[in-house]
PDB file of C-alpha atoms in Angstrom:
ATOM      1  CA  UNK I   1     -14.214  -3.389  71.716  1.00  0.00           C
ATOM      2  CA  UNK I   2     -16.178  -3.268  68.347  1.00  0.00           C
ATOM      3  CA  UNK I   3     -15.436  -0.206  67.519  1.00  0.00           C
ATOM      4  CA  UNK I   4     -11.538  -1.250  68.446  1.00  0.00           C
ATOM      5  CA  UNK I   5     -11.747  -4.264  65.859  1.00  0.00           C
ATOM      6  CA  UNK I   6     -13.097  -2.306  63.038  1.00  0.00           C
ATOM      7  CA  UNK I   7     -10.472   0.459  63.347  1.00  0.00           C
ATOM      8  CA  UNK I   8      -8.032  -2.221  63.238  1.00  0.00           C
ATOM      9  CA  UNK I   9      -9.445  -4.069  60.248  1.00  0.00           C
ATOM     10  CA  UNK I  10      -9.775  -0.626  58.272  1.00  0.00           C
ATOM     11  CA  UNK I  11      -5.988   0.013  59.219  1.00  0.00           C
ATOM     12  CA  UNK I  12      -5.254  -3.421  57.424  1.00  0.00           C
ATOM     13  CA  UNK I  13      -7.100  -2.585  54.176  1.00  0.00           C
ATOM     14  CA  UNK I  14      -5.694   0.773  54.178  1.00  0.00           C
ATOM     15  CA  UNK I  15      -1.949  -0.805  54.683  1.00  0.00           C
ATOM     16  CA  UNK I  16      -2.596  -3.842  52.425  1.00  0.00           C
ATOM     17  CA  UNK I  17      -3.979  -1.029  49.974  1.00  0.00           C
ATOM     18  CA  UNK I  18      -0.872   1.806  49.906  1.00  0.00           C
ATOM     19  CA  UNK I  19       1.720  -1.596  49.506  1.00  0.00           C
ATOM     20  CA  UNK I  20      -0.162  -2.431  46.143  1.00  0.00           C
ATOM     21  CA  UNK I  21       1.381  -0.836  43.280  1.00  0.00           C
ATOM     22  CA  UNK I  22      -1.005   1.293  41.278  1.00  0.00           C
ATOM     23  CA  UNK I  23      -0.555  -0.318  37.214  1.00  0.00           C
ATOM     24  CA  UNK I  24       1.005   2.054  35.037  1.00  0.00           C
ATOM     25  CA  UNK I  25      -0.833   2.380  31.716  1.00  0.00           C
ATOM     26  CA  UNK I  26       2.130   3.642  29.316  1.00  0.00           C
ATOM     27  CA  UNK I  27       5.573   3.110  30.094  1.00  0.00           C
ATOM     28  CA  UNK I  28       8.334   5.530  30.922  1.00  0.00           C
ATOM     29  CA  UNK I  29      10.917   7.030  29.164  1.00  0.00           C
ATOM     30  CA  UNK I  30      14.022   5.366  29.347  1.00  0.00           C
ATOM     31  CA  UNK I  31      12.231   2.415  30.675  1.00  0.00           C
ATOM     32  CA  UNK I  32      12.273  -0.781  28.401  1.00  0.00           C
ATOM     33  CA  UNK I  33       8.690  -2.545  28.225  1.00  0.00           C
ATOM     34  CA  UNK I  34       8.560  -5.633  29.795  1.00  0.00           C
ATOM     35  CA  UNK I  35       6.633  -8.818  27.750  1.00  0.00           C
ATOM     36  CA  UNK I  36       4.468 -10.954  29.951  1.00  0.00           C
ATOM     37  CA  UNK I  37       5.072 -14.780  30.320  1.00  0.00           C
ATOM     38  CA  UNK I  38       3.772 -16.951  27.798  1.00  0.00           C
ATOM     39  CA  UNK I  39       0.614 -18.598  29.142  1.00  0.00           C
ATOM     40  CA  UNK I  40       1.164 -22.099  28.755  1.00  0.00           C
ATOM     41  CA  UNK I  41      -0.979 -24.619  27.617  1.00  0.00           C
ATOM     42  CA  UNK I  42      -3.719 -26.772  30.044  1.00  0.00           C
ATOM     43  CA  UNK I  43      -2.712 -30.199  30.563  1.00  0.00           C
ATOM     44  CA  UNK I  44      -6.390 -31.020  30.491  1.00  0.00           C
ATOM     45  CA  UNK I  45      -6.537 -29.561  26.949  1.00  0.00           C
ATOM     46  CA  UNK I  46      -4.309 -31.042  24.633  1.00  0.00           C
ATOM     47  CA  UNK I  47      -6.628 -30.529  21.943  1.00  0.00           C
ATOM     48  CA  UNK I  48      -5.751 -26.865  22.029  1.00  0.00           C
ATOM     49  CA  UNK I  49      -4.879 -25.259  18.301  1.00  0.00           C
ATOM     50  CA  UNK I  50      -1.447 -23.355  17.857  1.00  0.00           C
ATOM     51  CA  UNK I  51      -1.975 -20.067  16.950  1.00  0.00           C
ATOM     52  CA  UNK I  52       1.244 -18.475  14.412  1.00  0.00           C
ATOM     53  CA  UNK I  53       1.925 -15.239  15.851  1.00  0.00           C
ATOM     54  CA  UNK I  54       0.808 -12.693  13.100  1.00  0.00           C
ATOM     55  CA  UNK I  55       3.116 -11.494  10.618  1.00  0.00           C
ATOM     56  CA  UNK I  56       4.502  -8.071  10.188  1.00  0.00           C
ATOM     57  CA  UNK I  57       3.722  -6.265   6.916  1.00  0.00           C
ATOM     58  CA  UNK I  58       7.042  -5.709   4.849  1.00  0.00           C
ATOM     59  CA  UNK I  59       6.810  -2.768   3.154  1.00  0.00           C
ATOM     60  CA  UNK I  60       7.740  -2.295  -0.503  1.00  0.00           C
ATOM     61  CA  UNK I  61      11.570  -1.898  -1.370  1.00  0.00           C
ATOM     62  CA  UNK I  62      12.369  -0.057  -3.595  1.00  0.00           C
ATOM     63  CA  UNK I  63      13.264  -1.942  -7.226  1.00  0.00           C
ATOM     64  CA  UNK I  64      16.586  -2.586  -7.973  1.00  0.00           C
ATOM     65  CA  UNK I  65      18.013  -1.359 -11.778  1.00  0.00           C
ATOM     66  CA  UNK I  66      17.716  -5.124 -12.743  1.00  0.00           C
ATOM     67  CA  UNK I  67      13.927  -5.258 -11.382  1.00  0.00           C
ATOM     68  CA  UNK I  68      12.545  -2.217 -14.043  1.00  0.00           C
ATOM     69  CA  UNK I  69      10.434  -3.760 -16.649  1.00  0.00           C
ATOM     70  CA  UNK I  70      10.837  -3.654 -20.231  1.00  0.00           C
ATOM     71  CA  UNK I  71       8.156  -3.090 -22.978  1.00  0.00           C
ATOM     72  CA  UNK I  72       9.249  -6.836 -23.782  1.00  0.00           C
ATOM     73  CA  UNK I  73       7.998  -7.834 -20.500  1.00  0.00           C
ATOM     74  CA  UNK I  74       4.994  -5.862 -20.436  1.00  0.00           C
ATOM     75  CA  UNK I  75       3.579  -6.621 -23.556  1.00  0.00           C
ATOM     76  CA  UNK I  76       3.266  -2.373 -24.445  1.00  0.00           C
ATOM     77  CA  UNK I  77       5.057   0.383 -25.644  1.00  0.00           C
ATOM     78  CA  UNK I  78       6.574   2.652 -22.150  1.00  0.00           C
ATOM     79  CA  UNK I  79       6.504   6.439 -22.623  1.00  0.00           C
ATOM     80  CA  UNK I  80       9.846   7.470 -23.826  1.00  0.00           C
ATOM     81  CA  UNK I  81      12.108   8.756 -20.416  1.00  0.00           C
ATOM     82  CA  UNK I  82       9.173   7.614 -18.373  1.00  0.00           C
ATOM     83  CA  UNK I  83      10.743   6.721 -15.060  1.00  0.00           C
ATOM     84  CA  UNK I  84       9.686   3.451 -13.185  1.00  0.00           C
ATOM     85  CA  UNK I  85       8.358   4.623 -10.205  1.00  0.00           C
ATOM     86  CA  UNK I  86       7.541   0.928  -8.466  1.00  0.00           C
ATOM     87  CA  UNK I  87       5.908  -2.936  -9.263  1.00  0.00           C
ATOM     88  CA  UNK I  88       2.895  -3.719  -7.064  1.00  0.00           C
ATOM     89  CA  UNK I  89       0.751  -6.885  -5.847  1.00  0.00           C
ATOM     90  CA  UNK I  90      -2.315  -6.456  -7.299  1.00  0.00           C
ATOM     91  CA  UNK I  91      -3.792  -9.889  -6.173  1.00  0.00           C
ATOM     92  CA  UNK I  92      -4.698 -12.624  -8.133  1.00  0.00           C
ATOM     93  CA  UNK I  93      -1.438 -13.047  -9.648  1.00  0.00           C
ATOM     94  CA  UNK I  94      -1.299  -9.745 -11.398  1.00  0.00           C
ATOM     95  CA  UNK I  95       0.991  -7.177 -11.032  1.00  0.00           C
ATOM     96  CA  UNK I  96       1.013  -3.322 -11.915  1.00  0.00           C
ATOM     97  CA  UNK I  97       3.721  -0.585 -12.928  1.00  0.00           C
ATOM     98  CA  UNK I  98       3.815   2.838 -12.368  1.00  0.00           C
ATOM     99  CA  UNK I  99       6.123   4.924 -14.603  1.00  0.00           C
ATOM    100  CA  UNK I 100       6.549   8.475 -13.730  1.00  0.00           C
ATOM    101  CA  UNK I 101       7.035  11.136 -16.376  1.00  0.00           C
ATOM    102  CA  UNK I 102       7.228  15.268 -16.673  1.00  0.00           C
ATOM    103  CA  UNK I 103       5.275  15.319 -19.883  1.00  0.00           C
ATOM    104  CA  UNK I 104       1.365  17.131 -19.516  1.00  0.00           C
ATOM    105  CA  UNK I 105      -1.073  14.737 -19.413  1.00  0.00           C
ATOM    106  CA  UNK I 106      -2.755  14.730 -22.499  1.00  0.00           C
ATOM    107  CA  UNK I 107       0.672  14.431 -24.926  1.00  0.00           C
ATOM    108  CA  UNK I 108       0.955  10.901 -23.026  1.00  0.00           C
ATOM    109  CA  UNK I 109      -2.785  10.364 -23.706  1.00  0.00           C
ATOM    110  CA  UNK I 110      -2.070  11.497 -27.356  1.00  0.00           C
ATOM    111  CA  UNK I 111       1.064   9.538 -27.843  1.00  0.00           C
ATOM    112  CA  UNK I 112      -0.934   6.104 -26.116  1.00  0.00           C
ATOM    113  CA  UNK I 113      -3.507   6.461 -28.894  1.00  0.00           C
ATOM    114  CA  UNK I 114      -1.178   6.802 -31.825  1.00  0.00           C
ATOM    115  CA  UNK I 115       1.135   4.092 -30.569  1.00  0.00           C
ATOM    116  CA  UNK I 116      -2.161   1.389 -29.694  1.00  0.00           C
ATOM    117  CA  UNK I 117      -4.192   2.758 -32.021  1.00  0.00           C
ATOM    118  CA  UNK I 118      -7.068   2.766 -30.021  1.00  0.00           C
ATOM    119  CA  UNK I 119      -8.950   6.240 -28.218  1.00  0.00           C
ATOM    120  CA  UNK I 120      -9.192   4.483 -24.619  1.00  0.00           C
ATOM    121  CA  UNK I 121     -11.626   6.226 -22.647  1.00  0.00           C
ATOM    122  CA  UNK I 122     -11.717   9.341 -20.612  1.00  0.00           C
ATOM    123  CA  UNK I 123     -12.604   7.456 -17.159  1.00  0.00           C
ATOM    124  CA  UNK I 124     -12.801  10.823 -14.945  1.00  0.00           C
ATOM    125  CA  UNK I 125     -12.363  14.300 -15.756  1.00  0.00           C
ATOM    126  CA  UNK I 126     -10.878  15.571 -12.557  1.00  0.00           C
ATOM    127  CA  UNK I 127      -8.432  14.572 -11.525  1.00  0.00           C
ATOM    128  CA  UNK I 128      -7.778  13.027 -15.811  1.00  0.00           C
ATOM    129  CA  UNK I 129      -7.297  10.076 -15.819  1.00  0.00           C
ATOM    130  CA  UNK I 130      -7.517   8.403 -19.349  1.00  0.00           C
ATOM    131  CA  UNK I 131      -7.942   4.403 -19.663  1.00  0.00           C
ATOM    132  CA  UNK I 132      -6.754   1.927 -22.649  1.00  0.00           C
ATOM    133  CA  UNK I 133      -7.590  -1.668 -22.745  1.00  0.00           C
ATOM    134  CA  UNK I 134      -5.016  -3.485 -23.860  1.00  0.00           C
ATOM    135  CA  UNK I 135      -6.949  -7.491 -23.003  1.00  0.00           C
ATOM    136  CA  UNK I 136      -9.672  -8.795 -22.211  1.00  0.00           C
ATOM    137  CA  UNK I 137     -10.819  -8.545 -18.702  1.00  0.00           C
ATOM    138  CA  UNK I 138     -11.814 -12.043 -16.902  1.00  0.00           C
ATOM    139  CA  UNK I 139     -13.895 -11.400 -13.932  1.00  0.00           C
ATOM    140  CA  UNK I 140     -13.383 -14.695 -11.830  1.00  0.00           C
ATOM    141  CA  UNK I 141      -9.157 -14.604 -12.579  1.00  0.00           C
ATOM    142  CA  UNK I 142      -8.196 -10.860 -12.723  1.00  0.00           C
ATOM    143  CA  UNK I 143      -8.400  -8.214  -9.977  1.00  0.00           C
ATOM    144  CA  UNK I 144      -7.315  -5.259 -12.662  1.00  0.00           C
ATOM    145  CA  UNK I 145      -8.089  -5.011 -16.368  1.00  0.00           C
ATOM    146  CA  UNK I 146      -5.076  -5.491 -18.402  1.00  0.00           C
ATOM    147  CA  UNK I 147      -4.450  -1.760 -19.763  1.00  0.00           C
ATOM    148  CA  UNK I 148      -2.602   1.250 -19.791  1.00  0.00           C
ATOM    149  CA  UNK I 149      -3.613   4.411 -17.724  1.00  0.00           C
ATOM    150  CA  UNK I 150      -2.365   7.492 -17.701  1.00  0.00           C
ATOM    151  CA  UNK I 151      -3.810   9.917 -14.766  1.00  0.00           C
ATOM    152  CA  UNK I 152      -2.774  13.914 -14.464  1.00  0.00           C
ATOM    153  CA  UNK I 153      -1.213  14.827 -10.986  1.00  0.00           C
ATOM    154  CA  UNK I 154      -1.290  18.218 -11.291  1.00  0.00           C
ATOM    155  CA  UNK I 155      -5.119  18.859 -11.047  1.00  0.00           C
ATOM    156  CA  UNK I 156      -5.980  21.235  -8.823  1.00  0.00           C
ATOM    157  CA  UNK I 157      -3.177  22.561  -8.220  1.00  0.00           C
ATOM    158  CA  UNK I 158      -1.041  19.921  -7.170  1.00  0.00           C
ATOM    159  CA  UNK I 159       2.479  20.228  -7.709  1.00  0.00           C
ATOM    160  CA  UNK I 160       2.637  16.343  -8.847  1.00  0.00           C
ATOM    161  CA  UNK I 161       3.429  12.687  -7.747  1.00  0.00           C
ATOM    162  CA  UNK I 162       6.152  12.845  -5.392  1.00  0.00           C
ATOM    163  CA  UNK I 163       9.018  10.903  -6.523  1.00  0.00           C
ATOM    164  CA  UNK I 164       9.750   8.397  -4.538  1.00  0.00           C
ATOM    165  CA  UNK I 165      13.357   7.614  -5.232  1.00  0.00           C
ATOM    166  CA  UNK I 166      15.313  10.624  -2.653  1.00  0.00           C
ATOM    167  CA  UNK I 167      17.341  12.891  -4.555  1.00  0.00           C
ATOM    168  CA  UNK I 168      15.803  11.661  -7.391  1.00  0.00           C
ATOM    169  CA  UNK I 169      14.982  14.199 -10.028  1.00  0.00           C
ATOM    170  CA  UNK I 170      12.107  15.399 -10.967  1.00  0.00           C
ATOM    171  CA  UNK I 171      11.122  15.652  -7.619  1.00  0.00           C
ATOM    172  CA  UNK I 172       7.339  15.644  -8.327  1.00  0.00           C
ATOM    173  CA  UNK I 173       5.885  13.818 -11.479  1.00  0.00           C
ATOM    174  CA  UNK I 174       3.344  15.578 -13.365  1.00  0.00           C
ATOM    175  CA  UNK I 175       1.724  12.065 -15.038  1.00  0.00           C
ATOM    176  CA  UNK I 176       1.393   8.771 -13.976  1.00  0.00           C
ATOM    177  CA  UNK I 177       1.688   5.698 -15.739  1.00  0.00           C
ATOM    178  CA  UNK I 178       0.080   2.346 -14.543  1.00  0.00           C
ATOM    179  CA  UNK I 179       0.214  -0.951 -16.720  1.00  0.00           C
ATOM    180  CA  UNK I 180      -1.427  -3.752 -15.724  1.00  0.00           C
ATOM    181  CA  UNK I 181      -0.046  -6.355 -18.509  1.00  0.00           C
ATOM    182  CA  UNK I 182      -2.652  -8.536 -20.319  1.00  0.00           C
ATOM    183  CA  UNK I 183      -1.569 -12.627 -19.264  1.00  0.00           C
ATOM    184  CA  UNK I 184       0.487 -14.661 -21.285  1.00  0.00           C
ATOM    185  CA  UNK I 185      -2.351 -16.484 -22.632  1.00  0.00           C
ATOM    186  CA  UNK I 186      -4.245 -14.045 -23.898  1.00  0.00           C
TER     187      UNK I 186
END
């Protein structure tokens, strides 16, 4: 009768075993993902910290006509029909601007040292990129030096900074632009 009981037992596990449903680790198409419950909180806890659910990056929009800056607002001279290419966080409460333009690389370099009167440096040779200061750099307040670079994208080869604006022309952008204005109290 032993050998009865075990057979039996075995057939019970086996059952109990086919009924469970094996977890599916990616769902299926056309099949909607279902969201567990929210846990909720212990009574015996009440001490428990709320947790914000994390946010979701938002990714850069585009500027609008009324967002491009102005050499007024930037404190420096822009590269004539230099296109604004975007306005970026660059923590700390600074900012930077990218301007795109067609021109080679080392007219804009050229036309940065007549107009600031200053040689800026050569920072790196390849890819160029070519470095004015345009204030005084504080360590403990400033994430960028305030200044004007200008950096060849067609090094190598490269056809150039895509444009980011669709339709856009130029497509491709053979020199970059970044100001990083000096503060207001400088």
């Amino acid at each position: 009768m032993g050998m009865f009981r075990e057979l039996a037992v075995m057939l019970a596990m086996a059952s109990v075993a086919a009924s469970a449903q094996t977890p599916q680790p990616f769902p299926r198409p056309g099949e909607r993902p279902t969201m567990p419950a929210p846990a909720t909180p212990s009574s015996t806890d009440p001490q428990q910290p709320k947790v914000a659910p994390p946010e979701t990056p938002k990714r850069p929009s585009m500027p609008s006509a009324s967002d491009v800056p102005t050499e007024a607002s930037l404190g420096v001279p822009i590269y004539p029909g230099a296109d604004f290419v975007g306005s970026f966080d660059a923590g700390r409460g600074q900012r930077y601007y990218l301007f795109g333009s067609s021109t080679d690389f080392l007219q804009i370099v050229n036309y940065y040292k007549n107009v600031l009167k200053q040689k800026g440096e050569l920072v790196f040779e390849e890819p160029a990129i070519h470095q004015f200061d345009i204030g005084r750099f504080r360590e403990e307040t400033m994430a960028f030096p305030p200044s004007v670079s200008v950096k060849d994208y067609t090094w190598g080869g490269s056809a150039g900074y895509l444009n980011p604006k669709r339709g856009a022309e130029p497509v491709r952008f053979k020199t970059i632009i970044q100001i990083v204005p000096a503060s207001p109290g400088q």
